[in-house]
XYZ file of C-alpha atoms in Angstrom:
610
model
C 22.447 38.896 98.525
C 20.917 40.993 96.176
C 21.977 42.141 92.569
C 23.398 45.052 93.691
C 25.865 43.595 96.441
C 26.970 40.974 94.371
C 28.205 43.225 91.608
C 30.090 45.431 94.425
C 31.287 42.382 95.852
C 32.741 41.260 92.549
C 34.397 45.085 92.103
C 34.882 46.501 95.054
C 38.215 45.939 96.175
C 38.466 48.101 99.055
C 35.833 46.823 100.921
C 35.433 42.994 100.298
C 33.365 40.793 102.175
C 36.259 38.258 103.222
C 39.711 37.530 102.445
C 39.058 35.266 99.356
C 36.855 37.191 97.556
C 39.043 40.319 97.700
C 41.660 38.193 96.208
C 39.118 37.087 93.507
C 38.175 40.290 92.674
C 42.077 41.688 92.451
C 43.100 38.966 90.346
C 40.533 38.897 87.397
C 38.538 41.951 85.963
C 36.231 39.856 84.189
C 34.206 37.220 84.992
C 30.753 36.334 84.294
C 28.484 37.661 86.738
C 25.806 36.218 89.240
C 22.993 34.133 87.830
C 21.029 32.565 90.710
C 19.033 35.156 92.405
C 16.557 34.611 95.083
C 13.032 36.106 95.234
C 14.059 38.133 98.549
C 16.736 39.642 96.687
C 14.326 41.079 93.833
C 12.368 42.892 95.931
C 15.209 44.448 97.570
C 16.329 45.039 93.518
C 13.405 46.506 92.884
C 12.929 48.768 95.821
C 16.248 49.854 95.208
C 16.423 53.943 93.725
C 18.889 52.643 91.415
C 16.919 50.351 89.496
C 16.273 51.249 86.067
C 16.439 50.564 82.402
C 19.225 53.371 81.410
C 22.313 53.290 80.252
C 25.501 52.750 82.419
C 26.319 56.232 82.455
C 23.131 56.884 84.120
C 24.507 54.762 87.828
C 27.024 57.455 88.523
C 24.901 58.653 91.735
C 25.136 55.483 93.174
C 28.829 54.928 92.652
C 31.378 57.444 92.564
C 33.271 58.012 89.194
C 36.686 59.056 90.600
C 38.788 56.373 90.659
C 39.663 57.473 94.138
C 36.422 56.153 95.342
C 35.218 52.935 95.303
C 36.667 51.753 92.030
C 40.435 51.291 92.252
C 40.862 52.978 88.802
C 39.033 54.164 85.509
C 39.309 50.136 83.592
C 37.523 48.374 86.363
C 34.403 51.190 86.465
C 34.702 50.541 82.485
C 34.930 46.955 82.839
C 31.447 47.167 85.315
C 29.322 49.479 83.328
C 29.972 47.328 80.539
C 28.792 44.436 82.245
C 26.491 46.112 83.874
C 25.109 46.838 80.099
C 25.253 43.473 78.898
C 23.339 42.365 82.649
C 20.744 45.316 81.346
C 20.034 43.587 78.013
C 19.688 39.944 79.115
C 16.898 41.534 81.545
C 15.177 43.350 78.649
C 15.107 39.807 76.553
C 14.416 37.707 78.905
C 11.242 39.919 80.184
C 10.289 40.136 76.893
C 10.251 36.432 76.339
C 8.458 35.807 79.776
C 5.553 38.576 78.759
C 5.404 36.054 75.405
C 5.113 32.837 76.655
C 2.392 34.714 79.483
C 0.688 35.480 76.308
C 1.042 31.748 74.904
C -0.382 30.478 78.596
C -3.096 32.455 78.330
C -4.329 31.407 75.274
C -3.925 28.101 75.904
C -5.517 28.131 78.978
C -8.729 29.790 76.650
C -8.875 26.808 74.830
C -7.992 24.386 77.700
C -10.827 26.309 79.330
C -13.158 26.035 76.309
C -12.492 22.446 75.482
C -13.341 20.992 79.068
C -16.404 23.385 79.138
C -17.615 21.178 75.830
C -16.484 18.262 77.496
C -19.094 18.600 80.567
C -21.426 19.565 78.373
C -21.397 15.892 76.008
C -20.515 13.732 79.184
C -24.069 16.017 80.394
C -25.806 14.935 77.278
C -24.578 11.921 77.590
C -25.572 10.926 81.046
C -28.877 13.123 80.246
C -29.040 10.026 77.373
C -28.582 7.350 79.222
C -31.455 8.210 81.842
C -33.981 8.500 79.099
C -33.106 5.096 77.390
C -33.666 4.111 80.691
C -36.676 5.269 81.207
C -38.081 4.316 77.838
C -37.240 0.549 78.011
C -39.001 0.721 81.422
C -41.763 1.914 80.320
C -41.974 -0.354 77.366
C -41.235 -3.190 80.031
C -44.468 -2.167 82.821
C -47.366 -0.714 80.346
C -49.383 0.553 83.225
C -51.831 2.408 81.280
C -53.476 -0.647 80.372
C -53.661 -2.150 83.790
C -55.196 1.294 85.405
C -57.872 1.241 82.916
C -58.543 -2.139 83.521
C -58.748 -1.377 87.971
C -60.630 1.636 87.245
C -63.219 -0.743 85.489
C -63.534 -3.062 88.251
C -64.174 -0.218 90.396
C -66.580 0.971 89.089
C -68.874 -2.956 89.738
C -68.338 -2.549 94.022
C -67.218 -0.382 96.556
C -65.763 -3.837 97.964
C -63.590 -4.526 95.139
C -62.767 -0.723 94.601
C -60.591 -0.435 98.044
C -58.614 -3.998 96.624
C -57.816 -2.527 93.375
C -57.764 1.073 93.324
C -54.955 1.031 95.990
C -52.107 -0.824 93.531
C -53.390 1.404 90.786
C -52.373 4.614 92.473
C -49.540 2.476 93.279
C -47.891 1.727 90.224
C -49.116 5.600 88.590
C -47.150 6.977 91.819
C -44.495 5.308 90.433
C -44.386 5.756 87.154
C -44.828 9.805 87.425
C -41.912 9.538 90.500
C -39.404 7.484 87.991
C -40.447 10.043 85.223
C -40.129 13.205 86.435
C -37.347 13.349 89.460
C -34.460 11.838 87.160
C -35.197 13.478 83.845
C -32.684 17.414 84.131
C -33.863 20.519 82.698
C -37.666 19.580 82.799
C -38.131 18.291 79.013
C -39.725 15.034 79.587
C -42.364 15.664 83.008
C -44.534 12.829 81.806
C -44.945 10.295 79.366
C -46.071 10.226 76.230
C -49.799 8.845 76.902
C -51.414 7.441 73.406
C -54.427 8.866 73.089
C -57.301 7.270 71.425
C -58.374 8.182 67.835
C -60.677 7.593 65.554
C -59.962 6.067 62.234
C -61.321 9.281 60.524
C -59.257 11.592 62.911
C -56.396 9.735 61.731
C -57.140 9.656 57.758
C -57.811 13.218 58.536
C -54.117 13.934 60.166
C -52.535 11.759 57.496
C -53.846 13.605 54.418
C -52.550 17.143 56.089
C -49.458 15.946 56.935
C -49.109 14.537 53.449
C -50.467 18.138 52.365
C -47.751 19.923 54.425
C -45.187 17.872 52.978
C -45.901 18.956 49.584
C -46.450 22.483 50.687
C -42.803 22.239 51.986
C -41.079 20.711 49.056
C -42.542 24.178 46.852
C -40.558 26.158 49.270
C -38.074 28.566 47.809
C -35.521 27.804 50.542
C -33.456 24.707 49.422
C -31.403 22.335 50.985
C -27.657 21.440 50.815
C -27.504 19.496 47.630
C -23.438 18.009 47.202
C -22.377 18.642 43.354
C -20.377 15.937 41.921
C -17.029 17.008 40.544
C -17.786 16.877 37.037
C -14.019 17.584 35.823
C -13.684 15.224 32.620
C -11.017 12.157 33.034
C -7.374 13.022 31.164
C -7.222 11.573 27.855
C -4.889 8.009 28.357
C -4.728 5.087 25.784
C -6.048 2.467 28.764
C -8.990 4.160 29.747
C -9.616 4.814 25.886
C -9.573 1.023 25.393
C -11.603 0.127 28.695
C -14.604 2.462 27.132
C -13.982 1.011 24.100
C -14.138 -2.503 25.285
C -17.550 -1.435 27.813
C -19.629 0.306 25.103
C -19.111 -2.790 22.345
C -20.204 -4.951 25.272
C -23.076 -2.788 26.114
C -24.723 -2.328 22.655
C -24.032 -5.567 21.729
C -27.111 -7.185 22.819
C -28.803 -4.047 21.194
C -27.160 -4.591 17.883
C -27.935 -8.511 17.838
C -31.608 -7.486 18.625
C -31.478 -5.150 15.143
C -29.745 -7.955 13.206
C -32.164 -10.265 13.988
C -34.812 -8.043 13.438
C -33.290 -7.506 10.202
C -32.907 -11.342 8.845
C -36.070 -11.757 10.280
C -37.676 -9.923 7.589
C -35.383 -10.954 5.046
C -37.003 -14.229 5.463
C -33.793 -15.990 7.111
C -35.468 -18.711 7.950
C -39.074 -18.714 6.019
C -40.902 -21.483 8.628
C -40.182 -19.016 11.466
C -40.710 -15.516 9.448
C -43.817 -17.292 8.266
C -45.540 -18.011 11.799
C -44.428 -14.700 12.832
C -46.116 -12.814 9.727
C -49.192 -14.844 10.179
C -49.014 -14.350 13.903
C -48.476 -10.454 13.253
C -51.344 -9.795 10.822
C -54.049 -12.174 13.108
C -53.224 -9.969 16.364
C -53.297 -6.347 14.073
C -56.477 -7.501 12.821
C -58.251 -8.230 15.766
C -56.887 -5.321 17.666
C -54.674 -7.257 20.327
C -51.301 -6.074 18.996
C -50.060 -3.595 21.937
C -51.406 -6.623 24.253
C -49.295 -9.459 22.502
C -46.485 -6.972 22.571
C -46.508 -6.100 26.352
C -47.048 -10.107 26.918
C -43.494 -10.969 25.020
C -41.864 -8.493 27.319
C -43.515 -9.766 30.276
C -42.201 -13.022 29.215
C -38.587 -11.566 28.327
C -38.365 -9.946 31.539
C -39.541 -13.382 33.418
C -36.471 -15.534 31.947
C -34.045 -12.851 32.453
C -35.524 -13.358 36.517
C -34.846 -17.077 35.945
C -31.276 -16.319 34.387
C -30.777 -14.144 37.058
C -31.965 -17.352 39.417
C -29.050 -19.440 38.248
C -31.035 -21.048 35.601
C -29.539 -21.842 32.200
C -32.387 -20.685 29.887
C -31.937 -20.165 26.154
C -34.676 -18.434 24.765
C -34.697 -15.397 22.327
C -37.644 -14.437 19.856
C -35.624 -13.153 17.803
C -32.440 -15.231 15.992
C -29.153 -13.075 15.488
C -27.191 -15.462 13.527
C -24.192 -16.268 14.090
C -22.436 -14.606 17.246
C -18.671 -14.572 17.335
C -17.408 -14.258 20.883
C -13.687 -14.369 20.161
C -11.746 -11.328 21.585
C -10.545 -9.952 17.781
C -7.396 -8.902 19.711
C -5.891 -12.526 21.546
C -4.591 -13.583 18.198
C -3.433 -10.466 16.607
C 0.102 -8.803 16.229
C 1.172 -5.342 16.170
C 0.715 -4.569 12.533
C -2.568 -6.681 12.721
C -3.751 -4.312 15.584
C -2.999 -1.172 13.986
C -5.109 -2.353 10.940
C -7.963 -3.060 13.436
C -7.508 0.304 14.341
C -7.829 2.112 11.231
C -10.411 0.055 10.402
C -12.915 0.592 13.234
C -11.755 4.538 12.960
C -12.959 4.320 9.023
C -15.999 2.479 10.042
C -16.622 5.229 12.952
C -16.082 7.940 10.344
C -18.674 5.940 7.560
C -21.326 5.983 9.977
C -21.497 9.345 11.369
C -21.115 10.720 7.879
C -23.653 8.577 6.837
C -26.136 9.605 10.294
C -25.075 13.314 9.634
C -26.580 12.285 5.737
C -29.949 11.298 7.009
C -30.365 14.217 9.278
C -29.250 16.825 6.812
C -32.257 14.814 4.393
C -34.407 15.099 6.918
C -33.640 18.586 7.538
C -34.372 19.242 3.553
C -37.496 17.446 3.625
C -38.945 19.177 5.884
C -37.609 22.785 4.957
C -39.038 22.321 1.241
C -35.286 22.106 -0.476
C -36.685 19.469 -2.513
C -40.368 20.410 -3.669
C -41.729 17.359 -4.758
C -40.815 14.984 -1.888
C -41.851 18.009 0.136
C -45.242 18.166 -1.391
C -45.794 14.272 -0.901
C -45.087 14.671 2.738
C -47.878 17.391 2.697
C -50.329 15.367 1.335
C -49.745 12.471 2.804
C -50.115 14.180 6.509
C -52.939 15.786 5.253
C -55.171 12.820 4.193
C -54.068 11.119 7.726
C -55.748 14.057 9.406
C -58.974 13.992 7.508
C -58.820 10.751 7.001
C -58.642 10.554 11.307
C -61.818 13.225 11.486
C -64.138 10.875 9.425
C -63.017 7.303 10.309
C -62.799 5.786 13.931
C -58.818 5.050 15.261
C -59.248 1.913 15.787
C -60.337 1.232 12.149
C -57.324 3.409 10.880
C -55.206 1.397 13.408
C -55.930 -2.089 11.763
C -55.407 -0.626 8.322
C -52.090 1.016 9.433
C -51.065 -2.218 10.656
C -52.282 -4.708 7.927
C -50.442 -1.655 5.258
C -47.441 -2.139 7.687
C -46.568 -5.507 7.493
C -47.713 -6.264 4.323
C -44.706 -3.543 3.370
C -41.883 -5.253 5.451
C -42.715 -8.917 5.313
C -43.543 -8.955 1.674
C -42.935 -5.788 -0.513
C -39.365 -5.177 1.028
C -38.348 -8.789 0.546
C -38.984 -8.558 -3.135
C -37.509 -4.975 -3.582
C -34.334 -6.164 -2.165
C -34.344 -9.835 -4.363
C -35.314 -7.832 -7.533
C -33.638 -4.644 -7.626
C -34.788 -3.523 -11.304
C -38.441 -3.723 -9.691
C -37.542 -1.647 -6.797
C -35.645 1.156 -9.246
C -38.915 1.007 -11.306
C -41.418 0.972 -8.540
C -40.295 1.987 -4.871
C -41.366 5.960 -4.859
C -40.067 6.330 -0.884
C -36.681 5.018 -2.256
C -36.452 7.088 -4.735
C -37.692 10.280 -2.868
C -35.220 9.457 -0.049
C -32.364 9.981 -2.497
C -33.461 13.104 -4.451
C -32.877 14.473 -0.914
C -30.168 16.870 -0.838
C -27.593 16.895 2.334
C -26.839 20.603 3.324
C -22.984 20.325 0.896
C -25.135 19.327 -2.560
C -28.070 22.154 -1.382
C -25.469 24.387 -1.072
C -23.694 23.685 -4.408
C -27.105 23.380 -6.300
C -27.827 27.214 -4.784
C -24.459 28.585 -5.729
C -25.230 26.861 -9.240
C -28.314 28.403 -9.603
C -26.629 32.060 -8.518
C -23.665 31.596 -10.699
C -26.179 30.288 -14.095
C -27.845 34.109 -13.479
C -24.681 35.865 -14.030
C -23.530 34.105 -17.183
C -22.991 36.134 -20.110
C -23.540 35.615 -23.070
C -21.030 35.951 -25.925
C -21.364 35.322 -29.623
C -18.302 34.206 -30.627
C -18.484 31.808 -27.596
C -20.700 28.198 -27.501
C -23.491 27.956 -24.969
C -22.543 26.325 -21.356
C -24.906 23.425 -23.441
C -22.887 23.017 -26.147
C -19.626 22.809 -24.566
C -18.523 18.700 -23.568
C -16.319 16.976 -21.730
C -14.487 16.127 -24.720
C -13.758 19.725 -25.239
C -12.525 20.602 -21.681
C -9.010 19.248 -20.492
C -8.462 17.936 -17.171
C -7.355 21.619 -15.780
C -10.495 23.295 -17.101
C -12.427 20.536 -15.020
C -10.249 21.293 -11.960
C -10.813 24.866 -11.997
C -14.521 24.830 -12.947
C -14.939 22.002 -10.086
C -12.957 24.123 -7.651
C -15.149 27.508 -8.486
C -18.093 25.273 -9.136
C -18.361 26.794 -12.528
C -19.520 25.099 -15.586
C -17.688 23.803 -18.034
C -18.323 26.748 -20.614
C -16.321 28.979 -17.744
C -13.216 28.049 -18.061
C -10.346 30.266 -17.783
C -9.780 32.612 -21.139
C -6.053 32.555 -23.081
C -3.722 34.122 -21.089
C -5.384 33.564 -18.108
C -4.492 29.525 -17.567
C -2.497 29.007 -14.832
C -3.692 32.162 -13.153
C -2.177 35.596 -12.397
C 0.001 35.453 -9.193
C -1.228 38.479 -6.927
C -1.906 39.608 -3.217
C -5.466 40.804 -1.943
C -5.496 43.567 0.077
C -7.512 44.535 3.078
C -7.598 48.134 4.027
C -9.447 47.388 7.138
C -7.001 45.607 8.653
C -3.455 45.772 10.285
C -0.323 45.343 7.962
C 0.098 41.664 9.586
C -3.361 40.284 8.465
C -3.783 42.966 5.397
C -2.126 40.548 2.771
C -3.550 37.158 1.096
C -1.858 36.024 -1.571
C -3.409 33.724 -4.329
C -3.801 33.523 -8.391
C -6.572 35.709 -10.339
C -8.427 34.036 -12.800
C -10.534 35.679 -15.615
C -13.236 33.680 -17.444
C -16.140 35.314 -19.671
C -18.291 35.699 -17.318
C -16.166 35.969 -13.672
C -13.366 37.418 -12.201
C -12.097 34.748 -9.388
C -9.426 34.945 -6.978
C -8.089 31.349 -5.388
C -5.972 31.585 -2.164
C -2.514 29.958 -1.279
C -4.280 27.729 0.683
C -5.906 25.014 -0.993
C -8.384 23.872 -1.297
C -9.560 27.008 0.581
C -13.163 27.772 1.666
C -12.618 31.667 1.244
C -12.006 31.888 -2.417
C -13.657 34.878 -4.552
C -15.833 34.765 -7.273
C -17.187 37.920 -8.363
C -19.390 37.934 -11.689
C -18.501 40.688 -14.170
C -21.977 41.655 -14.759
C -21.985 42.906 -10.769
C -19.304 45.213 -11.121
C -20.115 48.576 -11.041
C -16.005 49.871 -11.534
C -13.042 48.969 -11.975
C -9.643 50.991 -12.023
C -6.322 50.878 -11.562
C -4.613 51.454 -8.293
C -1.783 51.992 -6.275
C -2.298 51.893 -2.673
C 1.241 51.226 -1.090
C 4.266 52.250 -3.213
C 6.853 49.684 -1.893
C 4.635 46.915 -3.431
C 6.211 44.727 -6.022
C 6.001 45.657 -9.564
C 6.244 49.109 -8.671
C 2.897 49.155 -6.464
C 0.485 47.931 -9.040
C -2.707 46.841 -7.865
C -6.262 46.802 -9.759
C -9.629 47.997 -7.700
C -12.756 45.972 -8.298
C -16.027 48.089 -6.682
C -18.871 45.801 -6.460
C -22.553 46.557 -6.740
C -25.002 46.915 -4.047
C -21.994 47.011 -1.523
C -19.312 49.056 0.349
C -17.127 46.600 0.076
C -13.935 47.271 -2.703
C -11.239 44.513 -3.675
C -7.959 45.298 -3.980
C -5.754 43.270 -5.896
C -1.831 44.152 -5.836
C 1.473 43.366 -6.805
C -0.098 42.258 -10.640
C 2.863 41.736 -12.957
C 1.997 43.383 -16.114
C -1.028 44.936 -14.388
C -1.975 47.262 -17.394
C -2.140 43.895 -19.865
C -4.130 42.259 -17.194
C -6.464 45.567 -16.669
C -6.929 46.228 -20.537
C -7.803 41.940 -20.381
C -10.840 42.612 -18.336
C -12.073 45.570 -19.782
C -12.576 44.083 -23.058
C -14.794 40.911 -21.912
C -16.294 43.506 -20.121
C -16.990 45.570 -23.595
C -17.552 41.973 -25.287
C -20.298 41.636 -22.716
C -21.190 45.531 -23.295
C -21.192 46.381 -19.709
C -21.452 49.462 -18.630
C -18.287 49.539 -16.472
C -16.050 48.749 -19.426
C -17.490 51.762 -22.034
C -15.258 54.492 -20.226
C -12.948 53.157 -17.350
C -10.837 55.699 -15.239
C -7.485 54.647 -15.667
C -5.367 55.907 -12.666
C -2.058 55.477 -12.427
């Protein structure tokens, strides 16, 4: 039965099939409709003029719309074209999910098709495999080579003997090229690999170029894959701190006990062993077999770590540390005990690099000339090495070196650090170590030396000589120490304490215009200290490099009505601005007269703006 009968079946009532199902169809006007439908019956759907994807109005032609015809009235044609609609969409979905899962088959049979395509292809390869370890261990098993060169030199001594062993020969070679050939696919391997003979020079000869090509290859510009590490550092956490901790004390231990015997060594620790090692020291310098005596001890030191390393309990050392404490500092400690530790390995840490960061800034000065004379010794010494290595042999200069050498560290530095008046008197490299400057007292010597050319000189006022300590009070020092000023700058009456006031930056935004600080007025400087203290940006400008100075008013909502004092410098573009001044004119008429005391120019006939 096909789509099409069963639905006039279900609402045809004049014309039902049999008794009961014109009953059916009389006593219910909606039921769900057909759902099995046979293959037969699709065709017959399909053929059918009818057939379409329309709306229900469009089936009018193929059933009559008066309710006189085959419909009993207008509700039961209503109630099938409505069905008939919903029949309609279930078609359009469910063809619509069969085209889908079409498209999901397909593709999956791709891949299904694709995957058992590779999966010939490696059981291929791996019978291919199997054949030629096959054929390899065979032919490692029969040799044959060997054995035809052998029959083909017995055939050569008869015609007899050639017919008995020429036969097998051919043989076993019929064989071999049968078993080596017919089972291999593809034709890669048609024969085997038949070592020919070579010289020993044709081989040298094949060596060297290979070894040539090799290098040739590793100039190339084309470079391999090389993996890069992830070098991402490890997130700061208090265990892994203390595990580094605990590794690096354990690692440069043996390195620090090394330098601390080294060290009481040549303090003469203990004298019978310092002794032998002096004398032992100055024989080998002397007859030129130091470097050799030295590689020999750390042959030696290398050979009992081997035994150490053998399970043998050696205790040897050339040099003695002293005492070694091998207690774990923090087994017995509390909390407070701990944090003590702390601090003091942090204060220790922070004592040696400042004290590192010393000798490299010294370093640094001696050889950039900061400190002349030590310079100048350097010179000279360096350059009576190099003449003195142009006229005398090395080896000579070698011996002397090393005679000079440990006559200074066994001897002369054992009684410089026993007597120390004799080394203040006498040890010259001491003494030119510390004249040294580090980069913070070469900087403060330099700003000295700037600041001692603008000092002015007054007559009413004592020479930066003649003015003590005992003469200064303790706020004097501070300011002079802060400005690194001498003591003869200190800040005039009126002045102590200093003049609360904002500097102003034209150049910048109204956010980052404003600093405030104190000015300060001495007899030779006009100096401006910021807020922040101590602060590394604080102004000194010398009166004698002024060039003008006038009063100013460069914002009128500034405090104290605006008032602000303009400083002009010489030799630059550069103008300072100081505002919001109480009693700016007392401070203004304050400057000009040291400037007049002074007689500088810029305080004979100031422009005084309001």
């Amino acid at each position: 039965m096909s789509l099409r009968q069963a639905l006039r079946s279900r609402f045809k009532g004049d014309k039902p099939d049999s008794p009961t199902s014109s009953r059916k169809s009389k006593d219910s006007k909606s039921l769900p409709l057909p759902v099995a439908v046979k293959e037969e019956d699709e065709t017959d759907y399909k053929d059918d003029d009818c057939h379409s994807f329309q709306s229900a109005s469009s089936l009018s032609p193929c059933f009559p719309s008066t309710p006189d015809g085959e419909f009993k009235d207008l509700q039961e044609k209503g109630i099938f074209e409505q069905q008939l609609t919903q029949l309609q969409e279930q078609l359009v979905a469910a063809m619509i999910e069969n085209q889908s899962l079409r498209n999901e088959l397909e593709i999956i049979n791709k891949k299904q098709s694709v995957f058992e395509q590779i999966k010939l292809q490696l059981e291929s390869e791996k019978k291919r495999n199997n054949i030629l370890e096959a054929k390899i261990k065979e032919l490692d098993h029969k040799k044959p080579l060997h054995g035809i060169s052998k029959l083909k030199k017995k055939n050569t001594d008869g015609a007899g003997k050639s017919n008995l062993s020429v036969e097998p020969a051919i043989d076993i070679a019929s064989d071999l090229q049968e078993e080596d050939v017919v089972s291999i696919p593809d034709g890669e391997f048609e024969k085997p690999a038949v070592k020919s003979s070579k010289s020993f020079t044709m081989r040298l000869y094949e060596g060297i170029l290979k070894k040539v090509y090799e290098v040739i290859d590793d100039f190339t510009e084309e470079m391999d894959y090389v993996h890069v590490e992830n070098t991402e550092p490890d997130p700061l956490t208090g265990k892994k701190l203390k595990e580094n901790i605990k590794r690096f004390g354990t690692a440069v231990k043996p390195y620090y006990d090394t330098v601390k015997g080294i060290v009481n060594l040549l303090a003469w620790k203990t004298p019978p062993y310092t002794l032998i090692v002096f004398v032992v020291y100055m024989y080998m310098v002397w007859k030129g077999w130091f470097f050799q005596t030295l590689l020999a001890c750390l042959t030696f030191r290398l050979f009992i770590n081997i035994l150490i390393y053998r399970g043998w309990n050696v205790q040897f050392n050339f040099i003695d540390p002293g005492e070694i404490d091998d207690k774990d500092p923090e087994e017995s400690l509390g909390l407070s005990d701990k944090l003590n530790l702390v601090i003091e390995v942090a204060t220790k840490v922070q004592n040696t690099l400042g004290h590192a960061a010393d000798g490299l800034e010294k370093i640094k000065s001696l050889l950039t000339w900061r400190q002349p004379d030590a310079s100048n010794q350097l010179f000279l010494l360096i350059l009576t090495g190099f003449i003195s290595t142009c006229i005398f042999p090395g080896t000579d200069l070698l011996h002397v070196i090393g005679l000079l050498t440990g006559i200074k560290l066994f001897i002369i530095d054992n009684i410089y650090n026993k007597f120390p008046r004799i080394k203040k008197k006498y040890d010259t490299t001491h003494q030119m170590w510390l004249s040294l400057p580090t980069d913070a007292q070469y900087e403060k010597k330099h700003m000295k030396l700037e600041i001692d050319r603008y000092i002015l000189k007054h007559g009413e006022v004592p020479d930066s000589e003649e003015v003590t300590d005992e003469y200064t009070s303790s706020d004097d020092k501070a300011f002079c120490q802060l400005f690194s000023l001498p003591n003869s700058e200190s800040p005039l009456p009126g002045w102590q304490g200093g003049r609360m006031c904002t500097l102003i930056n034209r150049e910048k935004s109204l956010a980052s215009a404003f600093k405030s600080g104190k000015l300060y007025l001495t007899r030779s400087f006009l100096c401006f200290e910021r807020s922040k203290t101590p602060s590394p940006k604080n102004i000194v400008i010398p009166l004698a490099n002024i060039s003008g100075l006038e009063k100013a008013k460069p914002y009128s909502w500034l405090p104290g009505g605006g008032m602000a004092i303009e400083v002009t410098v010489t030799n630059s573009d550069k103008h300072y601005v100081f505002g919001a001044i109480l009693n700016r004119d007392e401070a203004f008429d304050s400057i000009i007269t040291t400037g007049r005391k002074a007689s500088l120019l810029w305080s004979a006939d100031p422009s005084q703006q309001t």
